PDB file of C-alpha atoms in Angstrom:
ATOM      1  CA  MET A   1       5.720  38.870 -18.803  1.00 67.00           C
ATOM      2  CA  THR A   2       5.789  35.456 -17.121  1.00 82.00           C
ATOM      3  CA  MET A   3       5.640  35.531 -13.341  1.00 90.00           C
ATOM      4  CA  ILE A   4       7.271  33.118 -10.913  1.00 93.00           C
ATOM      5  CA  PRO A   5       4.676  30.509  -9.777  1.00 93.00           C
ATOM      6  CA  ASN A   6       4.127  30.086  -6.028  1.00 94.00           C
ATOM      7  CA  SER A   7       5.279  26.458  -5.997  1.00 94.00           C
ATOM      8  CA  VAL A   8       8.546  27.424  -7.720  1.00 94.00           C
ATOM      9  CA  MET A   9       9.023  30.263  -5.217  1.00 94.00           C
ATOM     10  CA  SER A  10       8.671  27.940  -2.223  1.00 95.00           C
ATOM     11  CA  THR A  11      10.894  25.211  -3.677  1.00 95.00           C
ATOM     12  CA  VAL A  12      13.664  27.608  -4.718  1.00 95.00           C
ATOM     13  CA  ALA A  13      13.428  29.487  -1.395  1.00 95.00           C
ATOM     14  CA  SER A  14      13.808  26.211   0.494  1.00 95.00           C
ATOM     15  CA  VAL A  15      16.817  25.167  -1.593  1.00 95.00           C
ATOM     16  CA  LEU A  16      18.492  28.594  -1.411  1.00 95.00           C
ATOM     17  CA  SER A  17      18.052  28.749   2.382  1.00 93.00           C
ATOM     18  CA  GLN A  18      19.843  25.395   2.689  1.00 92.00           C
ATOM     19  CA  TYR A  19      22.603  26.313   0.231  1.00 91.00           C
ATOM     20  CA  TYR A  20      23.275  29.905   1.370  1.00 91.00           C
ATOM     21  CA  VAL A  21      23.124  29.640   5.145  1.00 89.00           C
ATOM     22  CA  SER A  22      23.525  33.326   6.021  1.00 92.00           C
ATOM     23  CA  HIS A  23      21.356  36.403   5.615  1.00 94.00           C
ATOM     24  CA  SER A  24      24.184  38.437   4.143  1.00 94.00           C
ATOM     25  CA  LYS A  25      24.759  35.916   1.320  1.00 94.00           C
ATOM     26  CA  ILE A  26      21.042  35.834   0.462  1.00 95.00           C
ATOM     27  CA  ASN A  27      20.883  39.638   0.565  1.00 94.00           C
ATOM     28  CA  LEU A  28      23.869  39.961  -1.793  1.00 94.00           C
ATOM     29  CA  LEU A  29      22.450  37.321  -4.129  1.00 94.00           C
ATOM     30  CA  PHE A  30      19.113  39.080  -4.548  1.00 94.00           C
ATOM     31  CA  MET A  31      20.642  42.557  -4.742  1.00 94.00           C
ATOM     32  CA  ASP A  32      23.032  41.399  -7.487  1.00 93.00           C
ATOM     33  CA  ALA A  33      20.076  39.848  -9.314  1.00 92.00           C
ATOM     34  CA  GLY A  34      18.316  43.224  -9.310  1.00 91.00           C
ATOM     35  CA  ALA A  35      15.516  42.392  -6.878  1.00 92.00           C
ATOM     36  CA  PRO A  36      13.701  45.585  -5.786  1.00 92.00           C
ATOM     37  CA  GLY A  37      13.688  47.105  -2.320  1.00 89.00           C
ATOM     38  CA  ASP A  38      15.491  46.529   0.941  1.00 93.00           C
ATOM     39  CA  PRO A  39      15.948  43.008   2.317  1.00 92.00           C
ATOM     40  CA  PRO A  40      12.686  41.664   3.799  1.00 93.00           C
ATOM     41  CA  GLU A  41      12.437  40.576   7.413  1.00 93.00           C
ATOM     42  CA  GLY A  42      12.157  36.950   8.512  1.00 91.00           C
ATOM     43  CA  ASN A  43      14.106  33.732   8.214  1.00 94.00           C
ATOM     44  CA  LEU A  44      16.012  32.847   5.017  1.00 93.00           C
ATOM     45  CA  GLU A  45      13.151  31.004   3.344  1.00 94.00           C
ATOM     46  CA  THR A  46      10.612  33.741   4.091  1.00 94.00           C
ATOM     47  CA  LYS A  47      13.061  36.373   2.881  1.00 95.00           C
ATOM     48  CA  CYS A  48      13.499  34.603  -0.472  1.00 95.00           C
ATOM     49  CA  ILE A  49       9.742  34.186  -0.974  1.00 95.00           C
ATOM     50  CA  GLN A  50       9.068  37.836  -0.154  1.00 95.00           C
ATOM     51  CA  TRP A  51      11.736  38.993  -2.591  1.00 94.00           C
ATOM     52  CA  PHE A  52      10.346  36.778  -5.376  1.00 94.00           C
ATOM     53  CA  LYS A  53       6.849  38.207  -4.706  1.00 95.00           C
ATOM     54  CA  ARG A  54       8.256  41.731  -5.041  1.00 94.00           C
ATOM     55  CA  CYS A  55       9.778  40.748  -8.375  1.00 93.00           C
ATOM     56  CA  ASN A  56       6.384  39.485  -9.572  1.00 93.00           C
ATOM     57  CA  GLU A  57       4.721  42.762  -8.545  1.00 93.00           C
ATOM     58  CA  ASP A  58       7.310  44.983 -10.257  1.00 90.00           C
ATOM     59  CA  GLU A  59       6.087  45.983 -13.723  1.00 89.00           C
ATOM     60  CA  VAL A  60       9.509  46.784 -15.161  1.00 90.00           C
ATOM     61  CA  LEU A  61      11.514  43.839 -13.802  1.00 91.00           C
ATOM     62  CA  ASN A  62      11.715  40.428 -15.464  1.00 92.00           C
ATOM     63  CA  PRO A  63      10.915  37.984 -12.610  1.00 93.00           C
ATOM     64  CA  LEU A  64      12.263  34.939 -14.464  1.00 92.00           C
ATOM     65  CA  GLY A  65      15.554  36.778 -15.012  1.00 92.00           C
ATOM     66  CA  VAL A  66      15.935  37.326 -11.261  1.00 93.00           C
ATOM     67  CA  LEU A  67      15.002  33.694 -10.606  1.00 94.00           C
ATOM     68  CA  GLY A  68      17.551  32.502 -13.161  1.00 94.00           C
ATOM     69  CA  PHE A  69      20.292  34.626 -11.634  1.00 94.00           C
ATOM     70  CA  CYS A  70      19.491  33.330  -8.140  1.00 95.00           C
ATOM     71  CA  ILE A  71      19.627  29.650  -9.114  1.00 95.00           C
ATOM     72  CA  GLN A  72      22.466  29.907 -11.643  1.00 94.00           C
ATOM     73  CA  THR A  73      25.263  28.944  -9.252  1.00 93.00           C
ATOM     74  CA  LEU A  74      23.409  25.845  -8.113  1.00 92.00           C
ATOM     75  CA  MET A  75      22.107  24.749 -11.499  1.00 93.00           C
ATOM     76  CA  ASP A  76      25.382  25.256 -13.382  1.00 93.00           C
ATOM     77  CA  ALA A  77      27.472  23.442 -10.746  1.00 92.00           C
ATOM     78  CA  ASP A  78      28.808  19.940 -11.363  1.00 91.00           C
ATOM     79  CA  PRO A  79      26.467  17.520  -9.565  1.00 89.00           C
ATOM     80  CA  SER A  80      29.224  14.962  -9.032  1.00 90.00           C
ATOM     81  CA  ILE A  81      31.019  17.294  -6.613  1.00 86.00           C
ATOM     82  CA  ASP A  82      28.403  17.114  -3.868  1.00 87.00           C
ATOM     83  CA  GLU A  83      25.241  15.077  -3.454  1.00 90.00           C
ATOM     84  CA  ARG A  84      23.443  18.113  -1.992  1.00 89.00           C
ATOM     85  CA  ILE A  85      23.966  19.981  -5.278  1.00 92.00           C
ATOM     86  CA  SER A  86      22.519  17.071  -7.246  1.00 92.00           C
ATOM     87  CA  THR A  87      19.473  16.924  -4.956  1.00 93.00           C
ATOM     88  CA  ALA A  88      18.975  20.703  -5.206  1.00 93.00           C
ATOM     89  CA  GLN A  89      19.184  20.599  -9.009  1.00 94.00           C
ATOM     90  CA  HIS A  90      16.579  17.828  -9.193  1.00 95.00           C
ATOM     91  CA  ARG A  91      14.199  19.635  -6.814  1.00 95.00           C
ATOM     92  CA  ILE A  92      14.419  22.913  -8.742  1.00 94.00           C
ATOM     93  CA  GLY A  93      14.252  21.186 -12.135  1.00 93.00           C
ATOM     94  CA  ASP A  94      11.160  19.172 -11.124  1.00 94.00           C
ATOM     95  CA  SER A  95       9.421  22.274  -9.768  1.00 94.00           C
ATOM     96  CA  LEU A  96      10.158  24.230 -12.945  1.00 93.00           C
ATOM     97  CA  ALA A  97       8.945  21.353 -15.142  1.00 93.00           C
ATOM     98  CA  LYS A  98       5.646  21.052 -13.227  1.00 93.00           C
ATOM     99  CA  ASN A  99       4.985  24.717 -14.009  1.00 93.00           C
ATOM    100  CA  GLN A 100       5.939  24.482 -17.716  1.00 92.00           C
ATOM    101  CA  LEU A 101       9.237  26.271 -17.163  1.00 92.00           C
ATOM    102  CA  GLY A 102      12.756  25.165 -18.006  1.00 91.00           C
ATOM    103  CA  TYR A 103      16.311  26.084 -17.077  1.00 92.00           C
ATOM    104  CA  GLN A 104      19.070  26.670 -19.611  1.00 91.00           C
ATOM    105  CA  LEU A 105      22.757  27.140 -18.911  1.00 88.00           C
ATOM    106  CA  ASN A 106      23.922  30.550 -17.577  1.00 88.00           C
ATOM    107  CA  GLY A 107      20.803  31.386 -15.595  1.00 88.00           C
ATOM    108  CA  VAL A 108      18.147  31.481 -18.291  1.00 90.00           C
ATOM    109  CA  VAL A 109      14.671  30.394 -17.157  1.00 91.00           C
ATOM    110  CA  THR A 110      12.257  30.046 -20.081  1.00 89.00           C
ATOM    111  CA  VAL A 111       8.737  28.890 -20.712  1.00 86.00           C
ATOM    112  CA  ALA A 112       8.852  25.187 -21.646  1.00 74.00           C
ATOM    113  CA  GLY A 113       9.350  24.702 -25.357  1.00 63.00           C
ATOM    114  CA  ALA A 114      10.673  28.218 -25.868  1.00 56.00           C
ATOM    115  CA  GLY A 115      14.313  28.894 -26.535  1.00 51.00           C
ATOM    116  CA  LEU A 116      16.433  32.001 -26.514  1.00 51.00           C
ATOM    117  CA  THR A 117      15.309  32.857 -30.029  1.00 50.00           C
ATOM    118  CA  THR A 118      11.708  33.364 -28.923  1.00 49.00           C
ATOM    119  CA  LYS A 119      12.387  36.393 -26.780  1.00 52.00           C
ATOM    120  CA  THR A 120       9.966  39.089 -27.687  1.00 55.00           C
ATOM    121  CA  LEU A 121      10.865  42.609 -28.650  1.00 53.00           C
ATOM    122  CA  ALA A 122       9.203  43.737 -25.417  1.00 52.00           C
ATOM    123  CA  ASP A 123      11.745  41.696 -23.412  1.00 54.00           C
ATOM    124  CA  PHE A 124      14.588  43.575 -25.096  1.00 52.00           C
ATOM    125  CA  PHE A 125      12.947  46.934 -24.408  1.00 53.00           C
ATOM    126  CA  ILE A 126      12.281  46.066 -20.780  1.00 50.00           C
ATOM    127  CA  ARG A 127      15.859  44.972 -20.151  1.00 53.00           C
ATOM    128  CA  GLY A 128      17.290  47.894 -22.124  1.00 53.00           C
ATOM    129  CA  THR A 129      19.419  45.620 -24.297  1.00 48.00           C
ATOM    130  CA  LEU A 130      17.935  46.645 -27.645  1.00 47.00           C
ATOM    131  CA  ARG A 131      19.932  49.873 -27.623  1.00 44.00           C
ATOM    132  CA  LEU A 132      23.127  47.901 -26.921  1.00 46.00           C
ATOM    133  CA  LEU A 133      22.402  45.450 -29.715  1.00 44.00           C
ATOM    134  CA  LYS A 134      21.899  48.318 -32.161  1.00 44.00           C
ATOM    135  CA  GLN A 135      25.197  49.931 -31.133  1.00 46.00           C
ATOM    136  CA  ASN A 136      27.103  46.673 -31.558  1.00 46.00           C
ATOM    137  CA  LEU A 137      25.890  46.307 -35.144  1.00 45.00           C
ATOM    138  CA  ARG A 138      27.847  49.335 -36.344  1.00 46.00           C
ATOM    139  CA  VAL A 139      30.682  48.329 -38.612  1.00 43.00           C
ATOM    140  CA  ARG A 140      33.652  50.528 -39.364  1.00 45.00           C
ATOM    141  CA  LEU A 141      35.226  49.885 -42.715  1.00 42.00           C
ATOM    142  CA  PRO A 142      38.953  50.478 -43.087  1.00 45.00           C
ATOM    143  CA  THR A 143      39.894  53.722 -44.793  1.00 44.00           C
ATOM    144  CA  CYS A 144      41.643  53.617 -48.174  1.00 43.00           C
ATOM    145  CA  MET A 145      40.764  49.960 -48.593  1.00 44.00           C
ATOM    146  CA  GLN A 146      38.182  48.077 -50.547  1.00 46.00           C
ATOM    147  CA  THR A 147      36.949  44.598 -49.889  1.00 47.00           C
ATOM    148  CA  HIS A 148      36.598  42.257 -52.810  1.00 49.00           C
ATOM    149  CA  THR A 149      35.363  38.729 -53.091  1.00 49.00           C
ATOM    150  CA  ARG A 150      38.112  36.317 -53.964  1.00 49.00           C
ATOM    151  CA  PRO A 151      37.420  34.490 -57.216  1.00 48.00           C
ATOM    152  CA  SER A 152      37.014  30.779 -56.669  1.00 45.00           C
ATOM    153  CA  ARG A 153      39.462  29.000 -58.976  1.00 50.00           C
ATOM    154  CA  ARG A 154      40.146  26.146 -56.665  1.00 51.00           C
ATOM    155  CA  ARG A 155      37.901  24.894 -53.921  1.00 52.00           C
ATOM    156  CA  VAL A 156      38.128  28.184 -52.035  1.00 48.00           C
ATOM    157  CA  PRO A 157      34.736  29.472 -50.880  1.00 51.00           C
ATOM    158  CA  SER A 158      33.695  32.558 -52.819  1.00 49.00           C
ATOM    159  CA  SER A 159      32.576  34.266 -49.632  1.00 53.00           C
ATOM    160  CA  THR A 160      36.164  34.521 -48.352  1.00 51.00           C
ATOM    161  CA  LEU A 161      37.078  38.193 -48.215  1.00 53.00           C
ATOM    162  CA  TYR A 162      40.453  39.771 -48.669  1.00 51.00           C
ATOM    163  CA  VAL A 163      41.508  43.408 -48.579  1.00 53.00           C
ATOM    164  CA  LYS A 164      42.965  45.110 -51.629  1.00 54.00           C
ATOM    165  CA  PRO A 165      44.426  48.622 -51.447  1.00 55.00           C
ATOM    166  CA  ILE A 166      42.732  51.260 -53.573  1.00 58.00           C
ATOM    167  CA  SER A 167      44.869  52.223 -56.542  1.00 58.00           C
ATOM    168  CA  ILE A 168      45.353  55.893 -57.315  1.00 56.00           C
ATOM    169  CA  PRO A 169      44.329  56.903 -60.855  1.00 55.00           C
ATOM    170  CA  SER A 170      47.243  57.611 -63.204  1.00 53.00           C
ATOM    171  CA  HIS A 171      45.887  61.017 -64.188  1.00 52.00           C
ATOM    172  CA  TRP A 172      45.957  62.310 -60.627  1.00 53.00           C
ATOM    173  CA  ILE A 173      48.174  65.333 -60.039  1.00 52.00           C
ATOM    174  CA  CYS A 174      49.310  66.016 -56.497  1.00 52.00           C
ATOM    175  CA  PRO A 175      48.409  69.309 -54.778  1.00 53.00           C
ATOM    176  CA  GLN A 176      50.929  72.173 -54.431  1.00 54.00           C
ATOM    177  CA  SER A 177      51.214  71.792 -50.663  1.00 52.00           C
ATOM    178  CA  ASN A 178      52.520  68.218 -50.814  1.00 54.00           C
ATOM    179  CA  PRO A 179      55.515  67.976 -48.431  1.00 55.00           C
ATOM    180  CA  TRP A 180      56.883  64.913 -50.262  1.00 55.00           C
ATOM    181  CA  LEU A 181      57.813  66.769 -53.452  1.00 51.00           C
ATOM    182  CA  PRO A 182      61.539  66.973 -54.125  1.00 54.00           C
ATOM    183  CA  TYR A 183      63.035  70.448 -54.123  1.00 52.00           C
ATOM    184  CA  GLY A 184      62.595  72.146 -57.468  1.00 50.00           C
ATOM    185  CA  GLY A 185      60.165  69.520 -58.705  1.00 50.00           C
ATOM    186  CA  SER A 186      56.941  70.481 -60.308  1.00 50.00           C
ATOM    187  CA  CYS A 187      53.624  69.038 -59.193  1.00 51.00           C
ATOM    188  CA  LYS A 188      52.457  68.743 -62.760  1.00 52.00           C
ATOM    189  CA  SER A 189      55.401  66.592 -63.723  1.00 49.00           C
ATOM    190  CA  ILE A 190      54.794  63.954 -61.026  1.00 49.00           C
ATOM    191  CA  ARG A 191      52.619  61.083 -62.072  1.00 48.00           C
ATOM    192  CA  VAL A 192      51.709  58.169 -59.877  1.00 49.00           C
TER     193      VAL A 192
END
């Protein structure tokens, strides 16, 4: 698990203390990010650094995930809106780059050169998302239907699926308890 470097902690703490100018906003930001423990004492910058250090010491928590959540609002904002946002983005980006880290959209902080596809299986176990991924892979097929591959006569891709109802065999005889039989009709005489 990659820890947050000290230089990144101090730079991000400085930027966050200038952007969020109240203790309650910083407290909510770190609590929403999943930082452990009660809010530390001290000024805004010291509070941010202490919380990042707690994240590094926690064995279960992903420190870069907390960092990404904390800087997401600033990093995803449009820099043309305010010059302070542009300056903050450059400071954080430079600090991450010096420590071989990178920021991707939506609060993802990765090791430089690594993308989302290089997450290890341990990362999924730690975050508890492997179970959710497995549950989302379940597919329910429609009842009484079969899927067939459409033959490609024209330039239609052969992987295009369509649904065809299952036909009932002609030798099937309906059961005696069928409510759809006409009065006086015999089950054996009805063919489908």
